[in-house]
Amino acid sequence: MTRDWLQSALEAAGIQSARLLPLWRFMWIVSIVVFVLVVAAALWAVARHRRDAAPPPSERGMTRAILGATALTIATLFAFLVLDFSTGRAITRVPHNPLVIRLTGHQWWWEVEYDDSIPQRHLRTANEIHVPVGRPVLFQLESGDVIHSFWVPSLAGKKDQIPGKENSVWFQADTAGIYRGQCAEFCGYQHAKMALLVIAVPPDSFSKWYDSQLQPAAPPADSIAARGQSVFVSSACVMCHTIEGTQAGSNVGPPLTHIASRRTIAAGTLENTRGNLAGWIVDPQRIKPGANMPPNGLSSADLNALLTYLEGLR
Ligand code: CUA
């Protein structure tokens, strides 16, 4: 069974989130019980006060009630503490031989780098994190500007990405699927449009994906795509983006070597279709005001050629 675009802490798809879920349920149930008891006690007190005949409570009875309520509160908070502590310990212990990914938050996109002892196998991509099912993945979390927070609710809890400080979090996806994540710390105007996808696939599919992503960009398939490539390398695009195998090699914005293989553009904001890509290239500020990408006034022939070229970058 696969899960698609799942984004819910109540539907656990990994061992981390599966451990957090009972803690959440316990806190939720206790909160409901406490709420019901407090409301019932308040109503009872009001009703009792209204009855003129009711005798005032004895001092001994009052003391007993106060001590009882205090003891119950301390016991409840202590139970929270123990459960919280043991859950925290269980999910922070990093398992043996994880896949290591450096994840850097930017306003407003995610830079994803797969570490490998062989430098040629170092992989840099954006906004879409592929992971093998059943293997722990350790994230080294960094920020390129302000504080962000990495959160894929179906797989793990939140962890902040703080400039100048490296945090880490790990998870393991136990079910193949596409899990949607979201920046969970207000990081500026387009915080809400800072999403990502975790795509969990069987290990052999992951290896295939990895090898294909290491390849340089596909050369233009025809003369229109060739024109698109020359538009790309001779316009503002080249100032910020990388396309391996061309002169475009800037690391300011998301790498586009395999842009056509990704499901979304603009960090989960839009589906990756030709029309959306055209709208994004022409006027990103309309879709994501404040984003660092400027508008691009291309002629329609140049824009079409550029789109054809980008669509070929599988
Ligand atoms: Cu990044 Cu909110």
CSV table of C-alpha atoms and ligand atoms in Angstrom, one decimal:
chain,number,residue,atom,x,y,z
A,1,MET,CA,0.0,0.0,0.0
A,2,THR,CA,1.3,3.5,-0.8
A,3,ARG,CA,0.3,6.8,0.7
A,4,ASP,CA,0.0,9.9,-1.4
A,5,TRP,CA,0.6,13.5,-0.4
A,6,LEU,CA,-0.1,12.5,3.2
A,7,GLN,CA,0.4,15.3,5.7
A,8,SER,CA,-1.0,14.3,9.1
A,9,ALA,CA,0.7,13.7,12.4
A,10,LEU,CA,-2.3,11.4,13.1
A,11,GLU,CA,-1.4,9.0,10.3
A,12,ALA,CA,2.0,7.7,11.1
A,13,ALA,CA,4.1,6.2,8.3
A,14,GLY,CA,7.4,5.8,10.1
A,15,ILE,CA,8.8,4.6,13.5
A,16,GLN,CA,9.4,8.2,14.7
A,17,SER,CA,5.8,9.4,14.1
A,18,ALA,CA,4.5,6.0,15.4
A,19,ARG,CA,6.2,6.7,18.7
A,20,LEU,CA,4.9,10.3,18.9
A,21,LEU,CA,1.3,9.2,18.2
A,22,PRO,CA,0.6,7.5,21.5
A,23,LEU,CA,2.0,10.5,23.4
A,24,TRP,CA,-0.2,12.8,21.5
A,25,ARG,CA,-3.3,10.5,22.1
A,26,PHE,CA,-2.5,10.3,25.8
A,27,MET,CA,-2.2,14.2,26.1
A,28,TRP,CA,-5.4,14.6,24.1
A,29,ILE,CA,-7.5,12.2,26.2
A,30,VAL,CA,-6.2,13.6,29.5
A,31,SER,CA,-6.9,17.2,28.3
A,32,ILE,CA,-10.5,16.2,27.5
A,33,VAL,CA,-11.0,14.5,30.9
A,34,VAL,CA,-9.5,17.5,32.7
A,35,PHE,CA,-11.7,19.9,30.7
A,36,VAL,CA,-14.9,17.9,31.4
A,37,LEU,CA,-14.0,17.6,35.1
A,38,VAL,CA,-13.3,21.4,35.4
A,39,VAL,CA,-16.5,22.4,33.6
A,40,ALA,CA,-18.6,19.8,35.7
A,41,ALA,CA,-17.1,21.2,39.0
A,42,ALA,CA,-17.8,24.8,38.0
A,43,LEU,CA,-21.5,23.9,37.0
A,44,TRP,CA,-21.9,21.9,40.3
A,45,ALA,CA,-20.6,24.9,42.3
A,46,VAL,CA,-23.0,27.3,40.6
A,47,ALA,CA,-26.0,25.0,41.1
A,48,ARG,CA,-25.1,24.5,44.7
A,49,HIS,CA,-24.7,28.2,45.3
A,50,ARG,CA,-28.2,28.8,43.8
A,51,ARG,CA,-29.8,26.4,46.3
A,52,ASP,CA,-30.4,28.6,49.3
A,53,ALA,CA,-30.6,25.7,51.7
A,54,ALA,CA,-27.2,24.3,50.9
A,55,PRO,CA,-25.0,24.5,54.0
A,56,PRO,CA,-21.5,26.0,53.5
A,57,PRO,CA,-18.7,23.3,53.1
A,58,SER,CA,-16.8,22.5,56.2
A,59,GLU,CA,-13.2,23.7,56.5
A,60,ARG,CA,-12.0,20.1,56.7
A,61,GLY,CA,-13.9,19.2,53.5
A,62,MET,CA,-12.4,22.2,51.7
A,63,THR,CA,-8.8,21.3,52.7
A,64,ARG,CA,-9.4,17.7,51.6
A,65,ALA,CA,-10.7,18.9,48.2
A,66,ILE,CA,-7.8,21.3,47.6
A,67,LEU,CA,-5.2,18.6,48.6
A,68,GLY,CA,-6.9,16.0,46.4
A,69,ALA,CA,-7.0,18.3,43.4
A,70,THR,CA,-3.4,19.3,43.8
A,71,ALA,CA,-2.2,15.7,44.1
A,72,LEU,CA,-4.2,14.7,41.0
A,73,THR,CA,-2.7,17.7,39.1
A,74,ILE,CA,0.9,16.8,40.1
A,75,ALA,CA,0.3,13.1,39.3
A,76,THR,CA,-1.0,14.0,35.8
A,77,LEU,CA,1.9,16.4,35.0
A,78,PHE,CA,4.3,13.7,36.3
A,79,ALA,CA,2.8,11.2,33.9
A,80,PHE,CA,3.2,13.7,31.1
A,81,LEU,CA,6.8,14.2,32.1
A,82,VAL,CA,7.7,10.5,32.2
A,83,LEU,CA,6.0,9.7,28.9
A,84,ASP,CA,7.4,12.8,27.2
A,85,PHE,CA,10.9,12.0,28.4
A,86,SER,CA,10.9,8.3,27.4
A,87,THR,CA,9.4,9.2,23.9
A,88,GLY,CA,12.1,11.9,23.4
A,89,ARG,CA,14.8,9.5,24.3
A,90,ALA,CA,13.5,6.8,22.1
A,91,ILE,CA,13.3,9.0,19.0
A,92,THR,CA,16.6,10.9,19.3
A,93,ARG,CA,18.8,7.9,19.4
A,94,VAL,CA,20.3,7.7,15.9
A,95,PRO,CA,20.3,4.2,14.5
A,96,HIS,CA,23.3,2.6,12.8
A,97,ASN,CA,24.3,3.4,9.2
A,98,PRO,CA,21.7,6.1,8.3
A,99,LEU,CA,21.5,7.9,4.9
A,100,VAL,CA,22.8,11.4,5.6
A,101,ILE,CA,21.1,14.4,4.0
A,102,ARG,CA,22.1,18.0,4.5
A,103,LEU,CA,18.9,20.1,4.4
A,104,THR,CA,19.2,23.9,4.2
A,105,GLY,CA,16.2,26.2,4.6
A,106,HIS,CA,16.1,29.3,2.4
A,107,GLN,CA,13.5,32.0,1.9
A,108,TRP,CA,11.5,30.1,0.6
A,109,TRP,CA,12.8,26.8,-0.6
A,110,TRP,CA,14.7,23.7,0.6
A,111,GLU,CA,18.2,22.8,-0.6
A,112,VAL,CA,18.8,19.1,-0.4
A,113,GLU,CA,22.3,17.6,-0.4
A,114,TYR,CA,23.1,13.9,-0.2
A,115,ASP,CA,26.4,13.2,1.3
A,116,ASP,CA,28.7,10.5,-0.1
A,117,SER,CA,32.3,9.5,0.6
A,118,ILE,CA,32.9,9.6,-3.1
A,119,PRO,CA,32.8,13.3,-4.1
A,120,GLN,CA,31.4,12.6,-7.6
A,121,ARG,CA,28.4,11.0,-5.9
A,122,HIS,CA,27.5,14.1,-3.9
A,123,LEU,CA,24.1,15.1,-5.0
A,124,ARG,CA,22.4,18.5,-4.8
A,125,THR,CA,18.7,19.0,-5.5
A,126,ALA,CA,15.7,20.9,-4.2
A,127,ASN,CA,12.3,20.7,-2.5
A,128,GLU,CA,11.9,17.0,-3.2
A,129,ILE,CA,13.6,14.5,-0.9
A,130,HIS,CA,13.8,10.9,-2.1
A,131,VAL,CA,14.5,8.3,0.6
A,132,PRO,CA,14.6,4.5,0.6
A,133,VAL,CA,11.9,2.7,2.5
A,134,GLY,CA,13.1,1.0,5.7
A,135,ARG,CA,16.4,2.8,6.0
A,136,PRO,CA,16.9,5.5,8.7
A,137,VAL,CA,17.6,9.0,7.2
A,138,LEU,CA,19.6,11.5,9.2
A,139,PHE,CA,19.1,15.1,8.4
A,140,GLN,CA,21.7,17.7,9.2
A,141,LEU,CA,19.6,20.9,9.4
A,142,GLU,CA,21.0,24.3,8.5
A,143,SER,CA,19.6,27.6,7.4
A,144,GLY,CA,20.9,30.0,4.8
A,145,ASP,CA,19.1,33.1,6.2
A,146,VAL,CA,16.4,33.1,9.0
A,147,ILE,CA,15.0,30.4,11.3
A,148,HIS,CA,13.0,27.7,9.5
A,149,SER,CA,11.6,24.5,10.8
A,150,PHE,CA,11.6,21.1,9.1
A,151,TRP,CA,8.4,19.2,9.6
A,152,VAL,CA,7.0,16.1,7.8
A,153,PRO,CA,4.1,15.3,10.1
A,154,SER,CA,3.6,11.7,8.9
A,155,LEU,CA,7.2,10.8,9.5
A,156,ALA,CA,8.6,12.9,12.4
A,157,GLY,CA,8.3,15.8,14.7
A,158,LYS,CA,9.4,19.4,14.0
A,159,LYS,CA,13.0,20.5,14.2
A,160,ASP,CA,14.3,24.1,13.8
A,161,GLN,CA,16.9,25.2,11.3
A,162,ILE,CA,18.8,28.0,12.9
A,163,PRO,CA,21.5,30.1,11.1
A,164,GLY,CA,24.9,29.3,12.4
A,165,LYS,CA,23.8,26.2,14.4
A,166,GLU,CA,23.5,22.7,13.1
A,167,ASN,CA,20.6,20.6,14.3
A,168,SER,CA,19.8,17.1,13.4
A,169,VAL,CA,16.7,14.9,13.2
A,170,TRP,CA,16.2,11.5,11.7
A,171,PHE,CA,13.3,9.4,10.5
A,172,GLN,CA,12.6,6.2,8.7
A,173,ALA,CA,9.7,5.8,6.3
A,174,ASP,CA,8.2,2.3,6.7
A,175,THR,CA,5.6,2.7,4.0
A,176,ALA,CA,6.3,3.7,0.4
A,177,GLY,CA,4.5,7.0,-0.5
A,178,ILE,CA,4.6,10.7,-1.0
A,179,TYR,CA,4.6,12.7,2.3
A,180,ARG,CA,4.1,16.4,2.3
A,181,GLY,CA,6.1,18.5,4.6
A,182,GLN,CA,5.9,22.1,5.6
A,183,CYS,CA,8.1,24.8,7.1
A,184,ALA,CA,6.8,25.1,10.7
A,185,GLU,CA,8.4,28.3,11.8
A,186,PHE,CA,7.3,31.7,10.5
A,187,CYS,CA,10.1,32.8,8.2
A,188,GLY,CA,8.8,35.7,6.3
A,189,TYR,CA,6.1,36.7,3.8
A,190,GLN,CA,6.0,33.4,1.9
A,191,HIS,CA,6.4,31.0,4.9
A,192,ALA,CA,3.1,29.3,4.0
A,193,LYS,CA,4.5,28.5,0.5
A,194,MET,CA,7.6,26.7,1.8
A,195,ALA,CA,6.5,23.1,1.4
A,196,LEU,CA,8.4,20.0,0.4
A,197,LEU,CA,7.8,16.4,-0.6
A,198,VAL,CA,9.4,13.3,0.8
A,199,ILE,CA,9.1,10.5,-1.7
A,200,ALA,CA,9.7,7.1,0.0
A,201,VAL,CA,10.5,4.3,-2.5
A,202,PRO,CA,11.9,0.8,-2.3
A,203,PRO,CA,15.7,0.8,-2.0
A,204,ASP,CA,16.4,-0.4,-5.6
A,205,SER,CA,14.1,2.4,-7.0
A,206,PHE,CA,16.0,4.8,-4.8
A,207,SER,CA,19.4,3.8,-6.2
A,208,LYS,CA,18.0,4.1,-9.7
A,209,TRP,CA,16.7,7.6,-9.0
A,210,TYR,CA,20.0,8.6,-7.3
A,211,ASP,CA,22.1,7.4,-10.3
A,212,SER,CA,19.8,9.3,-12.8
A,213,GLN,CA,20.0,12.5,-10.7
A,214,LEU,CA,23.8,12.3,-10.8
A,215,GLN,CA,23.8,12.5,-14.6
A,216,PRO,CA,24.4,15.9,-16.2
A,217,ALA,CA,21.4,17.5,-17.8
A,218,ALA,CA,20.0,15.9,-21.0
A,219,PRO,CA,21.2,17.8,-24.1
A,220,PRO,CA,18.5,19.7,-26.0
A,221,ALA,CA,16.5,17.2,-28.1
A,222,ASP,CA,15.7,19.5,-31.0
A,223,SER,CA,16.4,23.0,-32.4
A,224,ILE,CA,13.6,24.6,-30.2
A,225,ALA,CA,15.1,23.1,-27.0
A,226,ALA,CA,18.5,24.2,-28.2
A,227,ARG,CA,17.2,27.7,-28.5
A,228,GLY,CA,15.7,27.3,-25.0
A,229,GLN,CA,19.1,26.3,-23.6
A,230,SER,CA,20.7,29.4,-25.1
A,231,VAL,CA,18.0,31.6,-23.7
A,232,PHE,CA,18.6,30.1,-20.3
A,233,VAL,CA,22.4,30.6,-20.4
A,234,SER,CA,22.2,34.1,-21.8
A,235,SER,CA,19.5,35.5,-19.6
A,236,ALA,CA,19.1,36.2,-15.8
A,237,CYS,CA,18.4,32.5,-15.1
A,238,VAL,CA,22.1,31.8,-15.2
A,239,MET,CA,22.7,34.2,-12.3
A,240,CYS,CA,21.0,31.9,-9.8
A,241,HIS,CA,20.6,28.4,-11.1
A,242,THR,CA,22.7,25.4,-11.9
A,243,ILE,CA,22.1,23.1,-14.8
A,244,GLU,CA,24.9,20.5,-14.8
A,245,GLY,CA,26.5,20.1,-18.2
A,246,THR,CA,26.0,23.8,-19.2
A,247,GLN,CA,27.7,27.0,-18.2
A,248,ALA,CA,24.9,27.6,-15.6
A,249,GLY,CA,26.5,26.9,-12.3
A,250,SER,CA,25.2,29.3,-9.6
A,251,ASN,CA,24.0,28.0,-6.3
A,252,VAL,CA,21.8,30.9,-5.2
A,253,GLY,CA,18.6,29.3,-6.2
A,254,PRO,CA,17.3,25.7,-6.6
A,255,PRO,CA,19.4,23.5,-9.0
A,256,LEU,CA,17.4,22.7,-12.2
A,257,THR,CA,19.5,19.9,-13.8
A,258,HIS,CA,16.5,17.6,-13.4
A,259,ILE,CA,13.7,20.1,-12.9
A,260,ALA,CA,11.3,18.1,-15.1
A,261,SER,CA,11.5,15.1,-12.8
A,262,ARG,CA,10.1,17.0,-9.9
A,263,ARG,CA,6.4,17.0,-9.1
A,264,THR,CA,6.1,20.6,-8.0
A,265,ILE,CA,7.8,24.0,-8.6
A,266,ALA,CA,8.3,27.0,-6.2
A,267,ALA,CA,8.7,24.7,-3.2
A,268,GLY,CA,5.5,22.8,-3.4
A,269,THR,CA,3.5,25.9,-4.4
A,270,LEU,CA,2.5,24.7,-7.9
A,271,GLU,CA,2.2,21.5,-9.8
A,272,ASN,CA,5.1,21.2,-12.3
A,273,THR,CA,3.2,21.7,-15.6
A,274,ARG,CA,4.2,23.7,-18.6
A,275,GLY,CA,1.6,26.4,-17.9
A,276,ASN,CA,2.5,26.8,-14.3
A,277,LEU,CA,6.2,27.0,-15.2
A,278,ALA,CA,5.5,29.7,-17.8
A,279,GLY,CA,3.6,31.7,-15.2
A,280,TRP,CA,6.3,31.3,-12.7
A,281,ILE,CA,9.1,32.3,-15.0
A,282,VAL,CA,7.3,35.3,-16.4
A,283,ASP,CA,6.1,36.7,-13.0
A,284,PRO,CA,7.2,34.9,-9.9
A,285,GLN,CA,6.2,37.9,-7.8
A,286,ARG,CA,2.6,37.4,-8.7
A,287,ILE,CA,2.6,33.8,-7.3
A,288,LYS,CA,5.0,34.3,-4.4
A,289,PRO,CA,5.4,38.0,-3.6
A,290,GLY,CA,8.8,38.7,-2.0
A,291,ALA,CA,10.5,35.6,-3.4
A,292,ASN,CA,14.1,36.3,-4.7
A,293,MET,CA,13.3,35.5,-8.3
A,294,PRO,CA,12.8,38.5,-10.5
A,295,PRO,CA,10.2,38.7,-13.3
A,296,ASN,CA,11.5,37.7,-16.7
A,297,GLY,CA,10.3,39.6,-19.8
A,298,LEU,CA,11.0,37.1,-22.5
A,299,SER,CA,9.5,37.1,-26.0
A,300,SER,CA,6.8,34.4,-26.4
A,301,ALA,CA,9.1,32.5,-28.8
A,302,ASP,CA,12.0,32.6,-26.3
A,303,LEU,CA,9.6,31.6,-23.4
A,304,ASN,CA,8.2,28.7,-25.4
A,305,ALA,CA,11.7,27.5,-26.3
A,306,LEU,CA,12.8,27.8,-22.7
A,307,LEU,CA,9.8,25.8,-21.5
A,308,THR,CA,10.5,23.1,-24.1
A,309,TYR,CA,14.1,22.9,-22.9
A,310,LEU,CA,13.2,22.7,-19.2
A,311,GLU,CA,10.6,20.1,-19.9
A,312,GLY,CA,13.3,17.9,-21.4
A,313,LEU,CA,15.4,18.0,-18.2
A,314,ARG,CA,14.1,14.8,-16.8
B,1,CUA,CU1,10.7,28.6,6.2
B,1,CUA,CU2,8.7,29.1,7.4
